[in-house]
């Protein structure tokens, strides 16, 4: 009989079950995609039943494909796409509407209304978030206002809300646990991140009955035992954490000043700011990292909209590469570095520029420029955006960041990661396993039951593939980054916003 921890990683496109052994190695992984619904321009929905069905399928498959028994799983950790809203009836367990996904923009006008009414600063102070349709609060209100009979059922106490984590745990426990953790609660726009409680003023503003809300618990600790038939025996659920926070934990950024950048479709940087929230002067979000060991850790977080998606654009629209990974091969053949710049503001520019009307551009082409120069410029744009984010974070922090840990699919690209070190001027560390999201939730669950003793033991499990050290001179760095800044300024001055 072996002993393992299972993570259920409920992402935006797929659900995965990942099983880890005591050395922190992944021994089995199963994934299943589910359907995305786009009922109107700017709307994105999931059927929460599809997500639960996918979770059941991958749980079973991850065990079967390695011939493991359910009883060999000592604890479960859950990690999830954040902010996505599920509202269901607690009597029959049926969602009353599709889950409204984080990227859904249907409540953007309502957010604008709240901004005009002067609520933005109060919301930022309490939640650490910017007032945006991205977060859960306005989506919950939308369901209550727009689904027939929803508001009266909610007021009677029949309806429950949670993000995907709470929905999965509720189903795993056959409706006996309605819970979430600090990190997920901190993305709802109705949770006070300093007082660690649902905020009565915000619930009143968004007209959300408190009876709908899950109990908020530390990210590592006993949430409940499973009772669903998906497992033949009850298994304790001991970890729960939002995906970006989980990747931060999975990268062992346990101490203040430790930071990671995840290069997925989008790119998200987080930095651990210790036991007190820091309010950003540069539009970064303040969020709860996790609750562990009787303490709460806070993060600063910033997202660039287009990271790996820029490489997808080269592949799918430009047809410059057949597969994303080929970008490295062609970029190595580029004749120039630092002459052609690609600004990937395809859907506006996020942190730290915040211009939703900006659009992408390629600048600096000469008559001799080739496809390879553009591919190289696309990869370089991930590095320059990292530098932008790092500089903005450093302005908010008491001490500058001296090391960046990277993960996500695109950081398999070695040329790109070296260029990140070159352009930022700091060391960049790539772990052997770049799938850090699932690892974080497993670590939290394992710590809770003593499967792993403490954070030092977890740090010892993490294997580093390579530390990339800056290889260019400070002058060259200034020259390259100066070119990026000029290119960014030119697209910002072209933007309709001006
Ligand atoms: P997500 O979790 O957001 O779906 P992943 O972490 O799986 O994303 O990363 C996939 C992204 O990384 C895609 O946008 C893909 O184009 C990009 N990508 C994958 N491999 C490489 C590579 N070797 N070089 C550059 N980009 C890559």
Tab-separated table of N, CA and C in Angstrom, residues 9 16 243-244 246-248 250-251 260-269 307-309 311-312 324-325 382 404-414 416-417 420 428-439 462 465 468:
chain	number	residue	atom	x	y	z
A	9	UNK	N	-7.489	19.887	-9.678
A	9	UNK	CA	-7.152	21.206	-10.225
A	9	UNK	C	-8.218	21.561	-11.258
A	16	UNK	N	-8.187	18.620	-13.825
A	16	UNK	CA	-7.141	17.595	-13.758
A	16	UNK	C	-7.107	17.001	-12.357
A	243	UNK	N	-5.948	29.289	-7.976
A	243	UNK	CA	-4.840	28.769	-8.799
A	243	UNK	C	-3.549	29.590	-8.720
A	244	UNK	N	-3.634	30.908	-8.819
A	244	UNK	CA	-2.386	31.691	-8.803
A	244	UNK	C	-1.689	31.619	-7.442
A	246	UNK	N	-1.943	29.116	-5.469
A	246	UNK	CA	-1.422	27.754	-5.377
A	246	UNK	C	-0.075	27.652	-6.089
A	247	UNK	N	0.026	28.284	-7.264
A	247	UNK	CA	1.312	28.267	-7.984
A	247	UNK	C	2.386	28.975	-7.151
A	248	UNK	N	1.991	30.032	-6.450
A	248	UNK	CA	2.954	30.761	-5.610
A	248	UNK	C	3.439	29.859	-4.465
A	250	UNK	N	3.264	26.550	-4.569
A	250	UNK	CA	3.969	25.449	-5.236
A	250	UNK	C	5.404	25.830	-5.595
A	251	UNK	N	5.646	27.122	-5.787
A	251	UNK	CA	7.003	27.618	-6.066
A	251	UNK	C	7.760	27.921	-4.766
A	260	UNK	N	6.926	34.975	-8.041
A	260	UNK	CA	6.894	34.055	-9.191
A	260	UNK	C	6.113	34.691	-10.332
A	261	UNK	N	6.447	34.248	-11.542
A	261	UNK	CA	5.727	34.699	-12.729
A	261	UNK	C	5.275	33.447	-13.466
A	262	UNK	N	3.978	33.342	-13.715
A	262	UNK	CA	3.435	32.198	-14.452
A	262	UNK	C	3.160	32.626	-15.889
A	263	UNK	N	3.831	31.964	-16.849
A	263	UNK	CA	3.645	32.285	-18.265
A	263	UNK	C	2.717	31.253	-18.887
A	264	UNK	N	1.426	31.471	-18.709
A	264	UNK	CA	0.429	30.636	-19.383
A	264	UNK	C	-0.097	31.415	-20.567
A	265	UNK	N	-1.389	31.258	-20.867
A	265	UNK	CA	-2.024	32.046	-21.919
A	265	UNK	C	-1.837	33.527	-21.589
A	266	UNK	N	-2.234	33.884	-20.365
A	266	UNK	CA	-1.908	35.211	-19.826
A	266	UNK	C	-0.671	35.039	-18.935
A	267	UNK	N	-0.208	36.119	-18.362
A	267	UNK	CA	0.944	36.015	-17.472
A	267	UNK	C	0.614	36.670	-16.142
A	268	UNK	N	0.881	35.981	-15.041
A	268	UNK	CA	0.546	36.550	-13.739
A	268	UNK	C	1.748	36.518	-12.817
A	269	UNK	N	2.044	37.681	-12.285
A	269	UNK	CA	3.135	37.777	-11.319
A	269	UNK	C	2.558	37.979	-9.928
A	307	UNK	N	0.528	36.670	-22.817
A	307	UNK	CA	1.858	36.080	-22.670
A	307	UNK	C	1.933	34.953	-23.710
A	308	UNK	N	1.625	33.702	-23.307
A	308	UNK	CA	1.636	32.584	-24.265
A	308	UNK	C	0.681	32.813	-25.430
A	309	UNK	N	-0.366	33.600	-25.220
A	309	UNK	CA	-1.329	33.852	-26.299
A	309	UNK	C	-0.667	34.579	-27.475
A	311	UNK	N	2.234	33.857	-28.583
A	311	UNK	CA	2.850	32.771	-29.361
A	311	UNK	C	1.745	31.993	-30.097
A	312	UNK	N	0.596	31.868	-29.446
A	312	UNK	CA	-0.551	31.230	-30.136
A	312	UNK	C	-0.939	32.036	-31.375
A	324	UNK	N	3.831	25.929	-30.728
A	324	UNK	CA	4.393	27.028	-29.926
A	324	UNK	C	5.869	26.815	-29.639
A	325	UNK	N	6.233	25.568	-29.374
A	325	UNK	CA	7.632	25.351	-28.975
A	325	UNK	C	8.621	25.603	-30.108
A	382	UNK	N	7.407	38.983	-23.895
A	382	UNK	CA	7.103	38.398	-22.578
A	382	UNK	C	8.135	38.867	-21.555
A	404	UNK	N	13.467	35.882	-9.414
A	404	UNK	CA	12.127	35.585	-9.914
A	404	UNK	C	12.034	34.107	-10.251
A	405	UNK	N	11.003	33.466	-9.720
A	405	UNK	CA	10.760	32.058	-10.061
A	405	UNK	C	9.729	32.010	-11.186
A	406	UNK	N	9.979	31.208	-12.204
A	406	UNK	CA	9.066	31.186	-13.345
A	406	UNK	C	8.428	29.813	-13.500
A	407	UNK	N	7.208	29.809	-14.039
A	407	UNK	CA	6.525	28.546	-14.326
A	407	UNK	C	5.508	28.774	-15.432
A	408	UNK	N	4.691	27.753	-15.721
A	408	UNK	CA	3.719	27.856	-16.813
A	408	UNK	C	4.331	27.342	-18.117
A	409	UNK	N	3.454	26.983	-19.076
A	409	UNK	CA	3.865	26.319	-20.315
A	409	UNK	C	4.942	27.052	-21.093
A	410	UNK	N	4.831	28.393	-21.202
A	410	UNK	CA	5.750	29.116	-22.077
A	410	UNK	C	7.164	29.197	-21.511
A	411	UNK	N	7.343	28.956	-20.219
A	411	UNK	CA	8.710	29.091	-19.685
A	411	UNK	C	9.549	27.851	-19.970
A	412	UNK	N	8.976	26.903	-20.708
A	412	UNK	CA	9.834	25.815	-21.219
A	412	UNK	C	10.799	26.377	-22.276
A	413	UNK	N	10.499	27.565	-22.773
A	413	UNK	CA	11.311	28.201	-23.811
A	413	UNK	C	12.558	28.832	-23.172
A	414	UNK	N	13.675	28.161	-23.354
A	414	UNK	CA	14.914	28.554	-22.678
A	414	UNK	C	15.436	29.899	-23.166
A	416	UNK	N	13.711	32.364	-24.181
A	416	UNK	CA	12.885	33.406	-23.581
A	416	UNK	C	13.261	33.617	-22.107
A	417	UNK	N	13.468	32.545	-21.382
A	417	UNK	CA	13.758	32.697	-19.948
A	417	UNK	C	15.117	33.386	-19.755
A	420	UNK	N	14.582	36.972	-20.195
A	420	UNK	CA	13.938	37.577	-19.012
A	420	UNK	C	15.022	37.978	-18.006
A	428	UNK	N	16.809	34.395	-12.567
A	428	UNK	CA	15.494	33.811	-12.845
A	428	UNK	C	15.618	32.300	-12.681
A	429	UNK	N	14.757	31.738	-11.848
A	429	UNK	CA	14.890	30.326	-11.483
A	429	UNK	C	13.740	29.510	-12.048
A	430	UNK	N	14.077	28.491	-12.832
A	430	UNK	CA	13.040	27.633	-13.410
A	430	UNK	C	13.064	26.279	-12.708
A	431	UNK	N	11.916	25.860	-12.143
A	431	UNK	CA	11.891	24.556	-11.484
A	431	UNK	C	11.834	23.418	-12.511
A	432	UNK	N	12.172	22.200	-12.090
A	432	UNK	CA	12.105	21.053	-13.005
A	432	UNK	C	10.668	20.817	-13.436
A	433	UNK	N	9.748	20.972	-12.480
A	433	UNK	CA	8.338	20.761	-12.792
A	433	UNK	C	7.685	22.137	-12.885
A	434	UNK	N	7.325	22.548	-14.118
A	434	UNK	CA	6.748	23.890	-14.265
A	434	UNK	C	5.237	23.900	-14.003
A	435	UNK	N	4.665	22.724	-13.673
A	435	UNK	CA	3.221	22.640	-13.349
A	435	UNK	C	3.064	22.841	-11.842
A	436	UNK	N	3.232	24.075	-11.399
A	436	UNK	CA	3.307	24.317	-9.958
A	436	UNK	C	1.934	24.500	-9.304
A	437	UNK	N	0.897	24.736	-10.111
A	437	UNK	CA	-0.426	25.015	-9.529
A	437	UNK	C	-0.934	23.828	-8.733
A	438	UNK	N	-0.873	22.645	-9.339
A	438	UNK	CA	-1.371	21.452	-8.643
A	438	UNK	C	-0.503	21.132	-7.429
A	439	UNK	N	0.796	21.400	-7.535
A	439	UNK	CA	1.704	21.085	-6.426
A	439	UNK	C	1.346	21.889	-5.179
A	462	UNK	N	11.223	20.712	-3.698
A	462	UNK	CA	11.208	21.426	-4.970
A	462	UNK	C	12.568	21.309	-5.665
A	465	UNK	N	15.489	23.366	-12.038
A	465	UNK	CA	16.085	22.932	-13.303
A	465	UNK	C	17.316	23.786	-13.597
A	468	UNK	N	18.881	31.123	-14.305
A	468	UNK	CA	19.360	31.933	-15.436
A	468	UNK	C	19.904	33.237	-14.891
